[in-house]
Coordinates of N, CA and C in Angstrom, one line a residue:
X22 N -126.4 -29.0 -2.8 CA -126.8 -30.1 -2.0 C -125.6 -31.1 -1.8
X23 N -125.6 -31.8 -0.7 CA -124.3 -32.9 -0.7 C -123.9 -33.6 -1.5
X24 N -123.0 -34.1 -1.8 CA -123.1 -35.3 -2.7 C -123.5 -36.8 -2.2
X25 N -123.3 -36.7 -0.7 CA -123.4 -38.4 -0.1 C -125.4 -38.6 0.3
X26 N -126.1 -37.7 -0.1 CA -127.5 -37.7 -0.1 C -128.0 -38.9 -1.6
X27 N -128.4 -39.8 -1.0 CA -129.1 -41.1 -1.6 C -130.6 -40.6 -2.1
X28 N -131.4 -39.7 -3.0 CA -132.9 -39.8 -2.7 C -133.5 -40.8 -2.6
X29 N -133.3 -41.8 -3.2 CA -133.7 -42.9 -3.2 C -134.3 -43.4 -1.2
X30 N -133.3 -43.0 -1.0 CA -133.7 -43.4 0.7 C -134.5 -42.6 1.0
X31 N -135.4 -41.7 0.7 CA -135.7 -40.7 1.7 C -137.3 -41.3 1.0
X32 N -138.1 -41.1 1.9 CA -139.6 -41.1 1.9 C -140.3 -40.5 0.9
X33 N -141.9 -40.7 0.2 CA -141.8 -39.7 -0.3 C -142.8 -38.5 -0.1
X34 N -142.6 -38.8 1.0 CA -143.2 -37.6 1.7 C -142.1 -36.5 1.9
X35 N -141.2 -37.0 2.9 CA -139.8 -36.5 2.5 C -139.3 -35.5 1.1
X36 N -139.4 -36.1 0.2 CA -139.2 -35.4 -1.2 C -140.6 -34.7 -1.7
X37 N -141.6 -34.8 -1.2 CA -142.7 -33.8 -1.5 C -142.0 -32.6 -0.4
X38 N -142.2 -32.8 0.8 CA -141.5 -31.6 1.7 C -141.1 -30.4 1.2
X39 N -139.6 -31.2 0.6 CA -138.9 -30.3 0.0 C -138.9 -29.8 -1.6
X40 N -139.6 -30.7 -2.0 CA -140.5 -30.3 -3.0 C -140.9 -29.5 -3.4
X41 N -142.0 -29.3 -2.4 CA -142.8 -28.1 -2.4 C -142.2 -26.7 -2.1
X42 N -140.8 -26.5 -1.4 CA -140.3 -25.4 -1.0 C -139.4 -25.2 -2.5
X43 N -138.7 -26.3 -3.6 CA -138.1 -26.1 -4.7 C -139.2 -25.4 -6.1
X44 N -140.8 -26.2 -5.8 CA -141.6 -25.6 -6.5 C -141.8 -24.3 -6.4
X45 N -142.3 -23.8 -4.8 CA -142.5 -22.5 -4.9 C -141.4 -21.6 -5.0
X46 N -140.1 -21.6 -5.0 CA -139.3 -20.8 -5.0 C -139.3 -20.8 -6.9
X47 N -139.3 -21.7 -7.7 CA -139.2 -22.0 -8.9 C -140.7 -21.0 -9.6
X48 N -141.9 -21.2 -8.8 CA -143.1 -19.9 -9.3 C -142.8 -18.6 -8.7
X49 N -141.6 -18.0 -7.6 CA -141.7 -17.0 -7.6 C -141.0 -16.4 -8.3
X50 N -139.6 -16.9 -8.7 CA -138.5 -16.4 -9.7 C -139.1 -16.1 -10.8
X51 N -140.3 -16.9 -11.2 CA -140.8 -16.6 -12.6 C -141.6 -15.7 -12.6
X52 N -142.4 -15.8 -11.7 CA -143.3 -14.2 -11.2 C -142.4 -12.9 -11.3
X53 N -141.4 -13.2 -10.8 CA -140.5 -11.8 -10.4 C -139.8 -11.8 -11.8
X54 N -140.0 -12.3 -12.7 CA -139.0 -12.1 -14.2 C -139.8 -11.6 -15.0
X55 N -141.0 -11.7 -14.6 CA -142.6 -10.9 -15.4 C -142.5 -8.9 -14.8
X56 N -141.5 -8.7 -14.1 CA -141.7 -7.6 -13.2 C -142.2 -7.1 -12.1
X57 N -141.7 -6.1 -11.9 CA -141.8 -5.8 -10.4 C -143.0 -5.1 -10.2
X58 N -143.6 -6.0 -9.2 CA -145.1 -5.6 -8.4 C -145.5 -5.7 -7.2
X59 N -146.5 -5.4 -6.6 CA -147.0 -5.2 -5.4 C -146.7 -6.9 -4.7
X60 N -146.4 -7.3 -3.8 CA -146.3 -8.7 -3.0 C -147.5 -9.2 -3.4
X61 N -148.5 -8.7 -3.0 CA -150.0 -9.0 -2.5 C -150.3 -9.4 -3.7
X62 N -150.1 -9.3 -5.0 CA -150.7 -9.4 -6.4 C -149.4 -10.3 -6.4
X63 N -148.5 -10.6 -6.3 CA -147.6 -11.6 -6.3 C -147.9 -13.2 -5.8
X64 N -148.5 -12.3 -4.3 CA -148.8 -13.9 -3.8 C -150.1 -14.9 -4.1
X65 N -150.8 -13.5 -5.3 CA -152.3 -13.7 -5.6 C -151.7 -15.0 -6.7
X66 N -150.9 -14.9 -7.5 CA -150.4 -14.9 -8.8 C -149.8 -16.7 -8.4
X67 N -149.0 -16.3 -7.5 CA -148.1 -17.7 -7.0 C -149.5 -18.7 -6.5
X68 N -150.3 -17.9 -6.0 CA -151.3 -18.8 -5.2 C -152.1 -19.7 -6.7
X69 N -152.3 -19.1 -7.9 CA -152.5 -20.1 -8.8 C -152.2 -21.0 -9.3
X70 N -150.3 -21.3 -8.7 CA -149.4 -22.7 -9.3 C -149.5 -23.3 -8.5
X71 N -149.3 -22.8 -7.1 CA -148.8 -23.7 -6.0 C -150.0 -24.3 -5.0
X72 N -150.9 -24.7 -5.3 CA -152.1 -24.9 -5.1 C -151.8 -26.5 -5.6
X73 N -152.9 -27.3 -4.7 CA -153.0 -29.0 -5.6 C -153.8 -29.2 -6.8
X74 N -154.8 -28.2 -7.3 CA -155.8 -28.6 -8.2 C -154.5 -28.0 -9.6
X75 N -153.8 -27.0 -9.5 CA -153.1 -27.3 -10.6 C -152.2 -27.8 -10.6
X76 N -151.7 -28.5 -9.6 CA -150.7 -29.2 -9.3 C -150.4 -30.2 -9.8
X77 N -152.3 -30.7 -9.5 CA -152.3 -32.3 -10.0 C -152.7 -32.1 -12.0
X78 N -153.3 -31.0 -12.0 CA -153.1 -30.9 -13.8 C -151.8 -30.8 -14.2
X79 N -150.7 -30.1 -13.6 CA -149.2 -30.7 -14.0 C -148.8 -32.0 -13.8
X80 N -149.3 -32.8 -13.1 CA -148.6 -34.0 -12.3 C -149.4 -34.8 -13.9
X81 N -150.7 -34.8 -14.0 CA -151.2 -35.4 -15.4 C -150.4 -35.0 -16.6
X82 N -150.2 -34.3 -16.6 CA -149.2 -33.5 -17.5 C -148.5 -34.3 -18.1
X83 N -147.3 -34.5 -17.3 CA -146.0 -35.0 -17.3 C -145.7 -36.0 -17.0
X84 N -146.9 -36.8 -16.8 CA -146.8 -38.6 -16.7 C -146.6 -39.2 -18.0
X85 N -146.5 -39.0 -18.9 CA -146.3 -39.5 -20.1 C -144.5 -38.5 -20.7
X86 N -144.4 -38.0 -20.1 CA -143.0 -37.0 -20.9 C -141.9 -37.0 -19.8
X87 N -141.8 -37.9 -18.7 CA -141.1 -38.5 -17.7 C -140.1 -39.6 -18.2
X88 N -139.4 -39.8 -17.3 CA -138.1 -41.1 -17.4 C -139.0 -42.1 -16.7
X89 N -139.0 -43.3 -17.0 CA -139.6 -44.4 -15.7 C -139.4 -44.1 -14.0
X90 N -138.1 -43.9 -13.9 CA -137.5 -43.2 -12.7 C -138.4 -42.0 -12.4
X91 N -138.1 -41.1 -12.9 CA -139.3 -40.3 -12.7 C -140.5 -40.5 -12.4
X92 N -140.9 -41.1 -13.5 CA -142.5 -41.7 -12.9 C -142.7 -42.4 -11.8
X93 N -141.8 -43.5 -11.4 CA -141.6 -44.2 -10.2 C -141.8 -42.9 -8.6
X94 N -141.1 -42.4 -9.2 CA -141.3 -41.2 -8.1 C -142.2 -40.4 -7.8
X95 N -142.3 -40.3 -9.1 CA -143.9 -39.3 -8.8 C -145.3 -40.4 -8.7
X96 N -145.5 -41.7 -8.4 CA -146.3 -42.5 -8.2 C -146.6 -42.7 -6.9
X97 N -144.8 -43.1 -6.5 CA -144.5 -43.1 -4.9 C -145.6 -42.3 -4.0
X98 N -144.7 -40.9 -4.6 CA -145.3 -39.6 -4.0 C -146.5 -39.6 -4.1
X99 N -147.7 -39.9 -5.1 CA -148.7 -39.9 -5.4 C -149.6 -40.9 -4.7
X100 N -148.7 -42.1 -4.1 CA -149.4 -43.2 -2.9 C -149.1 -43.2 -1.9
X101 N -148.3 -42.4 -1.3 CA -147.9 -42.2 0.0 C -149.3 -41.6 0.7
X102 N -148.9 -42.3 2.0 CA -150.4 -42.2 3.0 C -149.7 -40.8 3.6
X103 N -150.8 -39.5 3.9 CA -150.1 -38.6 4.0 C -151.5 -38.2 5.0
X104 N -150.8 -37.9 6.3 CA -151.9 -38.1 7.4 C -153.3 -35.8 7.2
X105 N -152.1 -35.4 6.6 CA -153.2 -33.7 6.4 C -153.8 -33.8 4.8
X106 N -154.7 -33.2 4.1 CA -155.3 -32.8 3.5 C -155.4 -31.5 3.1
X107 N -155.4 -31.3 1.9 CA -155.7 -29.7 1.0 C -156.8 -29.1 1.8
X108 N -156.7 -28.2 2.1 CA -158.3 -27.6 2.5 C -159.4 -27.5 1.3
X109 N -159.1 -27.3 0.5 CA -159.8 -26.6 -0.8 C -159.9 -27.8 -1.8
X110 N -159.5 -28.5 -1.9 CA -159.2 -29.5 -2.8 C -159.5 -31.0 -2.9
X111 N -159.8 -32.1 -3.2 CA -160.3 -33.5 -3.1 C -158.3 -34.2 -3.0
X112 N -159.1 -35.1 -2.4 CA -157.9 -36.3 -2.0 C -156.7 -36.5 -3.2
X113 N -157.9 -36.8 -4.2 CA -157.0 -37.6 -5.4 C -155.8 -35.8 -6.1
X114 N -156.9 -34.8 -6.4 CA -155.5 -33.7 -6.4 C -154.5 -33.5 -5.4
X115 N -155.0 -33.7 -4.3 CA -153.8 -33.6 -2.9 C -152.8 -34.6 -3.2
X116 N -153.5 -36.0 -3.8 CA -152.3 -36.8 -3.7 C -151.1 -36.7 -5.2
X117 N -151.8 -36.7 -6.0 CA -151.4 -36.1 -7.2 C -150.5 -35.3 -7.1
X118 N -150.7 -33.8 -6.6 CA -149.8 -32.6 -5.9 C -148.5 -33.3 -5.3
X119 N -148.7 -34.2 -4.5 CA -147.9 -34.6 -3.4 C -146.9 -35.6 -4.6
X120 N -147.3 -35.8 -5.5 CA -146.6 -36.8 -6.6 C -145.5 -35.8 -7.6
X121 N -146.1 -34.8 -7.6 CA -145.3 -33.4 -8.5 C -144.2 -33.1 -7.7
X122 N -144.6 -32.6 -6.5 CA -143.7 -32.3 -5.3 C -142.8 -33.5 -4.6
X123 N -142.8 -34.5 -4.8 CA -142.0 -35.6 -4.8 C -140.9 -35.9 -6.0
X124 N -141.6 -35.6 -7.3 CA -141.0 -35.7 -8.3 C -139.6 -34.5 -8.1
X125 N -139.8 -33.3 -7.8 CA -138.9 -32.2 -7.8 C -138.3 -32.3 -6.6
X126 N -138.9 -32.7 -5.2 CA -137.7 -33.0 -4.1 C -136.6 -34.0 -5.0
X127 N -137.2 -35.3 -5.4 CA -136.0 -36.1 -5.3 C -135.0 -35.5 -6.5
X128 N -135.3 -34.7 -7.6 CA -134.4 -34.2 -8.7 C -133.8 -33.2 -8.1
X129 N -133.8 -32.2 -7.0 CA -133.4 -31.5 -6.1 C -132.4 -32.1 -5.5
X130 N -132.4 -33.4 -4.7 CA -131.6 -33.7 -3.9 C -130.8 -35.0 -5.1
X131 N -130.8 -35.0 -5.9 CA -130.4 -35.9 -7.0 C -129.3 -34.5 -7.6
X132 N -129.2 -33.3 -7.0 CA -128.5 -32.4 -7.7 C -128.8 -32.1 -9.2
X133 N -130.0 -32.7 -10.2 CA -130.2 -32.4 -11.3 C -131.1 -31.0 -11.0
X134 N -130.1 -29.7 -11.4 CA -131.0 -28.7 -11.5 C -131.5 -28.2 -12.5
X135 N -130.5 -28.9 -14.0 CA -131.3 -28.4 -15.2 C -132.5 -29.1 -15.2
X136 N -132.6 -30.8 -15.3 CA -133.6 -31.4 -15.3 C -134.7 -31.0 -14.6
X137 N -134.8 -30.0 -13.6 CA -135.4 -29.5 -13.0 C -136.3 -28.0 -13.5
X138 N -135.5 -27.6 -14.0 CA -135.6 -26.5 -14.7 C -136.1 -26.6 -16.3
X139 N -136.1 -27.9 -16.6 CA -136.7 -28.5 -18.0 C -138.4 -28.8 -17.3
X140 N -138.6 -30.0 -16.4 CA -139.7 -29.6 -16.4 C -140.8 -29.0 -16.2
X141 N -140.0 -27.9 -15.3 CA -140.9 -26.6 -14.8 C -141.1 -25.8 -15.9
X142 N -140.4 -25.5 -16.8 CA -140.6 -24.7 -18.1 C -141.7 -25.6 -19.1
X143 N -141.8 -26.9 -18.9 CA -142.7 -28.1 -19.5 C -144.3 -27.6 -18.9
X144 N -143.9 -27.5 -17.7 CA -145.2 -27.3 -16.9 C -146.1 -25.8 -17.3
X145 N -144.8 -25.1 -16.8 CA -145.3 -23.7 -17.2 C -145.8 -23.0 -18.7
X146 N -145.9 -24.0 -19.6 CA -145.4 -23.7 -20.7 C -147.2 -24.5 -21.1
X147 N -147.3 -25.6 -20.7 CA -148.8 -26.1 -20.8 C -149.4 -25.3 -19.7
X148 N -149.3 -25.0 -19.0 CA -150.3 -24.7 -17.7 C -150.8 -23.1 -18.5
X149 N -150.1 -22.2 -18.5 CA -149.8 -20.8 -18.9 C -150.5 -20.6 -20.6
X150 N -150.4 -21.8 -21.4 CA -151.7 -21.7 -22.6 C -152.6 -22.0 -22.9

């Protein structure tokens, strides 16, 4: 990522966006390190993380094992008026979801990839027992 990228400035809608494309790339690597399988059982598999109802049980998760900073962000993300809706899911998970995926855009464009890589193993580690 650049280095003259501010997250701080970007919306947090903005940082869920890209969020969400750092989350799912983050559940398929892990899928694909479990071994090699059919896509379709792949996307069945991914479709259990990247979803808002577990989303927002990660986002609960990790509100208490965050930096303030972090939390700030993932709050942001979590009150931003966000004009679409989960199909499948209630407001309060969608917005939740939208607070996880906020949290990982802005550590994304903050260039912290280990920190990134700590919480998702945080996540995956409660979510997966």
């Amino acid at each position: 990522m650049q280095n003259n990228i501010n997250p701080k400035e970007y919306s947090p809608l903005v940082l869920a966006y890209i969020g969400d494309s750092v989350f799912d790339i983050l559940v398929r690597e892990m899928l694909l390190a479990r071994g090699n399988m059919p896509v379709n059982k792949l996307h069945k598999l991914a479709k259990g993380y990247v979803n808002a109802g577990s989303q927002a049980k990660m986002y609960i998760f990790l509100e208490d094992k965050v930096t303030e900073e972090e939390l700030a962000v993932m709050k942001r993300g979590r009150n931003a008026k966000s004009y679409t809706t989960a199909k499948n899911q209630s407001v309060t998970d969608y917005r939740h979801a939208t607070g996880l995926e906020a949290l990982f855009g802005y550590l994304y464009l903050k260039g912290d990839k280990e920190r990134i890589r700590e919480l998702f193993e945080l996540c995956m580690s409660e979510f997966d027992s």
